């Protein structure tokens, strides 16, 4: 094998697979970072090398070569906020909302999250697994290679552990990396009605230790909102979660400003999510603590919100902005990332480059995975998508097509239409 010229980026001696003749947006440092006429080599599950075509050795021996025919490679999408495990449907509620009922009114009348809780409690683990595995298989076809999944439709110990057990089975059976989050403090279950403090005590004293023992979830989330839990209740959950060694994340300032973001940021949260009502003080706290702002335009769209997150302030203060599907049966039944990119641009004013950085490198950071996911760089996991597009902006601009050619996870082809 003739080894090439650029001594600062030498072609490795051993590689398993090479993608040749591609255009690449590596998304390194949150920008497109485009390379034309490029190649990418994989060794094991990792990216071993990225460089120009003319730096490839003349003979590649028996190495497995995938000719990309000048198509684009981007990092696989990281979906950093989903509620992917549920049973039942909320189509009737959708119709009620079209007739004028608000999300909060439906929640107060025992619908909303609690109606999905009833259906999820009633479903067996196997049924939930089958439903969730179908959704995971679909997300794969959409170029999503890492998926965060929250519990939070069980709201009792047994049902929350059942949901997380399903997440554990998905981790083993799906090609995507699954990050499980415990969201016991998602809504007040009917058996604790009017006793939110008692429920929070149950979450911290009974559920958290059970979740810890089960060993599947790595993070704890809370819905801090006037229809869910207060800042003080959020603090109690977070302090116990941190003591137990979990990372923390927050559903914050979605329908009103509860100032949960400042609390979460100060406690070292990986991310605060939603953020339509985020104050300037909240933005400053996020900036000071390097907390990722996860924007969920699908929920904004489905709930017909009018107040947009303070994107200009987030940008000005250099807060990393991620975007995610928020896939769930109520506020965001969105089963794909490309429409989310489109909504992030049109509804929230992100540029295509910012939206794509939001679904890759910043989303990886929102999961604490920035060292191994979210951009194309030697040493990172070989999670990538080959797209049949003319330019990366084509992933944000049309709706209704997903021009995936191949999805590669850990160097292996997980889905192909080539
Ligand atoms: O992220 N905001 C709270 N939780 C979910 C909604 C879940 C549901 O409506 O079932 C969200 O939008
Ligand atoms: Fe959510």
XYZ file of C-alpha atoms and ligand atoms in Angstrom:
431
model
C 0.000 0.000 0.000
C 1.423 3.397 -0.974
C 0.925 5.738 1.910
C 0.162 9.327 1.125
C 1.643 12.715 1.498
C -0.092 14.688 4.279
C 1.996 13.694 7.284
C -0.248 15.652 9.670
C -3.190 13.409 8.754
C -1.644 10.100 7.712
C -3.906 7.343 6.434
C -4.078 4.668 9.125
C -2.375 1.333 8.575
C -5.483 -0.701 9.317
C -9.035 0.214 8.358
C -12.150 -1.918 7.935
C -14.233 0.212 5.611
C -13.837 3.303 3.443
C -16.484 5.655 2.116
C -15.072 7.245 -1.027
C -16.074 10.079 -3.393
C -18.254 11.931 -0.939
C -19.062 15.442 0.043
C -19.128 15.883 3.778
C -20.572 18.341 6.280
C -18.742 17.164 9.381
C -20.632 19.627 11.666
C -17.437 19.980 13.711
C -17.685 22.934 16.119
C -21.316 23.463 15.125
C -20.656 24.626 11.548
C -21.035 22.772 8.259
C -17.233 22.291 7.961
C -17.587 21.093 4.389
C -15.135 18.809 2.611
C -15.582 18.058 -1.087
C -14.169 15.075 -2.937
C -13.442 13.412 0.353
C -13.187 9.989 1.936
C -13.855 8.609 5.383
C -12.295 5.471 6.845
C -13.706 3.337 9.646
C -11.854 1.031 12.005
C -13.976 -1.035 14.349
C -16.863 1.187 15.419
C -14.939 4.426 15.085
C -14.022 6.927 12.416
C -10.327 6.305 11.801
C -9.598 8.973 9.210
C -11.164 11.733 7.121
C -9.343 13.340 4.235
C -9.231 14.199 0.549
C -9.677 11.462 -2.056
C -6.213 12.061 -3.440
C -4.715 11.227 -0.055
C -6.018 7.656 -0.189
C -3.447 4.915 -0.727
C -3.320 3.733 -4.351
C -4.416 0.243 -3.423
C -6.959 -0.435 -0.773
C -6.394 -4.182 -0.715
C -9.391 -6.054 0.595
C -10.875 -3.091 2.428
C -14.650 -2.778 2.104
C -15.262 0.292 -0.100
C -18.556 2.162 -0.400
C -18.499 4.582 -3.332
C -20.734 7.520 -2.353
C -20.945 8.841 -5.924
C -20.498 12.430 -4.752
C -23.473 12.229 -2.362
C -23.357 14.001 1.005
C -22.333 12.414 4.304
C -23.427 14.014 7.559
C -23.266 12.729 11.116
C -26.309 10.639 12.049
C -29.059 12.637 13.745
C -29.084 12.532 17.530
C -32.663 12.763 18.786
C -31.991 14.059 22.290
C -35.571 14.336 23.633
C -38.246 11.714 23.003
C -41.072 9.983 24.846
C -40.963 7.107 22.369
C -42.481 4.405 24.588
C -46.247 4.698 24.943
C -49.514 2.899 24.289
C -52.807 4.353 23.119
C -53.662 7.282 20.889
C -54.466 10.925 21.503
C -56.230 11.538 18.186
C -59.485 12.464 19.977
C -57.620 15.011 22.025
C -56.179 16.413 18.803
C -59.731 16.922 17.603
C -60.697 18.544 20.927
C -57.813 20.944 20.582
C -58.914 21.790 17.046
C -62.323 22.581 18.516
C -60.735 25.050 20.914
C -59.631 23.180 24.075
C -56.123 24.048 25.249
C -53.393 21.538 26.205
C -53.602 22.789 29.794
C -57.431 22.491 29.898
C -57.254 18.939 28.570
C -54.578 18.081 31.135
C -56.657 19.527 33.997
C -59.702 17.532 32.843
C -57.763 14.255 33.199
C -56.718 13.944 29.586
C -53.344 14.706 28.096
C -50.357 12.961 29.650
C -52.568 11.140 32.175
C -54.637 9.515 29.416
C -51.445 8.065 27.927
C -50.519 6.930 31.450
C -53.741 4.892 31.649
C -53.044 3.178 28.321
C -49.358 2.614 29.110
C -50.062 1.129 32.538
C -52.591 -1.252 30.954
C -50.172 -2.438 28.242
C -47.864 -5.399 28.814
C -44.111 -4.936 28.560
C -44.125 -6.967 25.349
C -46.835 -4.829 23.760
C -44.974 -1.650 24.697
C -41.768 -3.114 23.331
C -43.374 -4.003 19.996
C -44.861 -0.515 19.625
C -41.596 1.183 20.551
C -39.447 -1.090 18.372
C -41.631 -0.173 15.390
C -41.025 3.519 16.092
C -37.277 2.927 16.450
C -37.211 1.100 13.111
C -38.951 4.045 11.487
C -36.570 6.588 13.067
C -33.690 4.623 11.604
C -35.073 5.185 8.103
C -35.089 8.916 8.919
C -31.361 9.047 9.631
C -31.653 9.068 13.430
C -28.773 7.086 14.920
C -28.994 7.976 18.634
C -32.265 8.236 20.555
C -32.918 9.508 24.047
C -36.065 7.951 25.531
C -37.874 9.150 28.633
C -40.134 7.183 30.923
C -42.963 9.222 32.425
C -46.117 7.484 31.209
C -46.042 4.992 34.079
C -45.985 7.267 37.121
C -45.880 4.375 39.565
C -42.795 2.362 40.356
C -43.848 -0.781 38.547
C -44.968 0.985 35.375
C -41.957 3.317 35.251
C -39.643 0.307 35.604
C -41.653 -1.436 32.878
C -41.067 1.493 30.520
C -37.370 1.601 31.355
C -37.118 -2.171 30.900
C -38.482 -1.614 27.386
C -35.800 1.059 26.845
C -33.231 -1.517 28.004
C -34.536 -4.058 25.495
C -34.398 -1.431 22.736
C -30.762 -0.728 23.700
C -29.987 -4.389 23.050
C -32.132 -4.996 19.984
C -31.959 -1.771 17.924
C -28.921 -0.578 16.007
C -29.275 2.954 17.399
C -27.700 3.984 20.682
C -30.474 4.453 23.244
C -30.090 6.795 26.224
C -32.784 6.223 28.842
C -34.061 8.993 31.126
C -36.300 8.594 34.186
C -39.166 11.116 34.060
C -41.227 10.034 37.076
C -42.042 13.712 37.752
C -43.849 14.167 34.423
C -47.416 14.600 35.690
C -49.361 13.969 38.878
C -50.880 10.474 38.767
C -54.579 10.243 39.736
C -53.871 8.334 42.970
C -51.887 11.336 44.244
C -54.370 13.960 43.067
C -54.032 17.152 45.154
C -50.973 15.650 46.875
C -48.060 16.685 44.684
C -45.605 16.851 47.591
C -46.457 13.292 48.569
C -45.915 12.187 44.987
C -42.554 13.934 44.820
C -41.588 12.165 48.051
C -42.636 8.894 46.396
C -40.542 9.756 43.330
C -37.433 10.505 45.393
C -37.789 7.852 48.108
C -39.307 4.869 46.300
C -38.948 5.340 42.559
C -35.443 6.805 42.254
C -33.781 3.998 44.255
C -35.713 1.432 42.187
C -34.624 3.065 38.950
C -31.043 3.199 40.199
C -31.099 -0.527 41.057
C -32.535 -1.369 37.644
C -29.477 0.311 36.099
C -30.918 1.360 32.732
C -31.575 5.111 33.052
C -28.601 7.465 33.134
C -30.478 10.760 33.533
C -33.443 12.171 35.445
C -35.866 14.707 33.987
C -38.714 16.750 35.541
C -41.601 18.677 33.963
C -41.362 22.009 35.810
C -44.555 23.874 34.915
C -47.718 25.238 36.495
C -49.633 22.164 35.256
C -46.920 19.820 36.539
C -44.303 20.405 39.278
C -42.971 23.508 41.011
C -39.416 24.759 41.117
C -39.096 23.585 44.731
C -40.388 20.115 43.859
C -37.997 20.060 40.900
C -35.123 20.931 43.220
C -35.992 18.035 45.522
C -35.951 15.542 42.647
C -32.729 16.933 41.206
C -30.842 16.908 44.505
C -31.716 13.267 45.086
C -30.952 12.395 41.460
C -27.528 14.026 41.638
C -26.780 12.250 44.941
C -27.608 8.970 43.215
C -25.230 9.768 40.339
C -27.726 10.606 37.584
C -27.303 13.395 35.051
C -30.213 15.852 35.098
C -32.339 17.511 32.392
C -35.456 19.684 32.569
C -38.700 20.339 30.704
C -38.652 24.066 31.376
C -40.544 27.260 30.559
C -42.790 25.545 27.998
C -46.132 27.171 28.883
C -45.019 29.789 31.433
C -41.862 31.036 33.135
C -41.297 28.991 36.293
C -37.605 29.925 36.435
C -36.736 26.236 36.445
C -33.972 26.784 33.929
C -31.838 28.844 36.326
C -32.161 26.118 38.966
C -31.320 23.325 36.528
C -28.371 25.204 35.038
C -26.929 25.968 38.475
C -27.203 22.310 39.410
C -25.266 21.320 36.288
C -28.095 20.065 34.056
C -27.063 18.757 30.657
C -29.953 20.582 29.007
C -33.144 22.559 29.498
C -35.812 21.775 26.924
C -38.766 23.642 25.309
C -37.931 27.188 26.606
C -40.635 29.274 24.876
C -41.008 31.387 28.064
C -37.304 31.486 28.956
C -36.278 34.820 30.516
C -33.062 36.716 29.905
C -31.925 35.668 33.380
C -32.495 32.058 32.377
C -30.442 32.519 29.223
C -27.617 34.033 31.271
C -27.633 31.108 33.695
C -27.557 28.626 30.818
C -24.626 30.479 29.270
C -22.767 30.595 32.584
C -23.156 26.844 33.120
C -22.796 25.678 29.506
C -26.283 24.138 29.536
C -27.680 23.098 26.163
C -30.965 24.711 25.060
C -33.063 21.984 23.423
C -35.747 23.509 21.202
C -38.785 21.404 20.343
C -40.579 23.076 17.456
C -42.885 20.067 16.956
C -44.534 20.726 20.335
C -44.715 24.451 19.579
C -46.406 23.656 16.272
C -48.869 21.050 17.563
C -49.884 23.203 20.533
C -50.256 26.210 18.252
C -48.034 28.241 20.555
C -47.360 31.808 19.582
C -44.437 32.672 21.836
C -41.116 31.579 20.398
C -38.006 30.751 22.446
C -35.529 33.658 22.770
C -33.291 32.414 19.988
C -31.490 35.745 19.483
C -30.462 35.942 23.152
C -29.385 32.285 23.150
C -27.214 32.974 20.118
C -25.828 36.194 21.537
C -24.803 34.444 24.748
C -23.375 31.444 22.838
C -25.725 28.923 24.429
C -25.527 25.716 22.356
C -28.895 25.177 20.663
C -30.105 21.633 19.994
C -33.330 20.586 18.290
C -35.265 17.374 18.743
C -38.506 15.669 17.745
C -39.966 15.447 21.301
C -41.679 12.397 19.790
C -44.746 11.720 21.950
C -48.445 10.969 21.360
C -49.759 14.310 22.636
C -47.784 17.464 22.026
C -45.477 16.244 19.254
C -46.353 13.091 17.287
C -43.427 13.844 14.976
C -41.587 10.727 13.788
C -38.786 12.306 11.783
C -36.006 14.869 12.159
C -36.207 16.611 8.786
C -39.610 18.252 9.490
C -38.194 19.377 12.833
C -35.297 21.035 11.013
C -37.802 22.733 8.737
C -39.897 23.963 11.674
C -36.794 25.115 13.568
C -35.934 27.303 10.580
C -39.396 28.608 9.725
C -40.936 28.894 13.192
C -37.892 29.724 15.343
C -35.646 31.478 12.828
C -32.670 29.125 12.924
C -30.459 28.998 9.862
C -30.190 25.618 8.121
C -26.656 25.285 9.470
C -27.820 26.000 13.038
C -30.721 23.562 12.722
C -28.394 20.821 11.470
C -25.872 21.552 14.237
C -28.855 21.354 16.589
C -29.742 17.846 15.462
C -26.148 16.603 15.562
C -23.288 18.078 17.594
C -25.356 20.128 20.060
C -27.860 17.305 20.517
C -24.961 14.992 21.371
C -23.828 17.496 23.995
C -27.372 17.581 25.408
C -26.908 13.877 26.152
C -23.360 14.186 27.460
C -22.161 12.344 24.343
C -20.259 15.134 22.574
C -16.991 13.213 22.788
C -18.310 10.294 20.719
C -21.380 11.414 18.721
C -22.717 14.306 16.679
C -19.869 15.188 14.300
C -17.573 13.426 11.866
C -14.061 13.339 13.276
C -11.400 10.701 13.835
C -12.008 8.952 17.149
C -15.755 9.531 17.114
C -18.284 6.753 16.567
C -18.815 5.951 12.890
C -22.500 6.977 12.959
C -23.273 8.663 9.669
C -25.888 9.071 6.977
C -25.393 9.230 3.231
C -27.960 11.660 1.809
C -29.105 12.034 -1.791
C -29.183 15.842 -1.716
C -27.470 18.696 -3.547
C -26.666 20.654 -0.417
C -27.144 20.148 3.358
C -29.879 22.827 3.294
C -31.965 20.298 1.334
C -32.454 18.483 4.654
C -34.283 21.527 6.040
C -36.161 22.817 3.040
C -38.659 20.251 1.655
C -41.173 18.385 3.815
C -42.475 14.895 3.137
C -39.374 13.284 1.693
C -36.382 11.907 3.547
C -33.653 11.373 0.981
C -31.674 8.814 3.010
C -29.429 6.534 0.982
C -27.654 4.724 3.789
C -27.527 4.841 7.571
C -24.323 3.601 9.173
C -24.050 3.021 12.912
C -20.792 2.002 14.557
C -19.336 1.489 11.080
C -22.012 -1.040 10.067
C -24.779 -0.492 7.526
C -27.965 -0.278 9.584
C -30.295 0.733 6.722
C -29.723 1.164 3.000
C -31.510 2.243 -0.145
C -28.362 2.303 -2.259
O -42.312 17.265 26.039
N -44.185 18.847 28.219
C -44.348 17.781 28.740
N -44.167 16.567 28.217
C -44.238 16.255 26.841
C -45.638 16.053 26.419
C -46.075 14.705 26.659
C -47.503 14.463 26.288
O -48.273 15.401 26.003
O -47.833 13.283 26.332
C -43.525 17.258 25.980
O -44.127 18.038 25.229
Fe -40.898 16.185 26.360
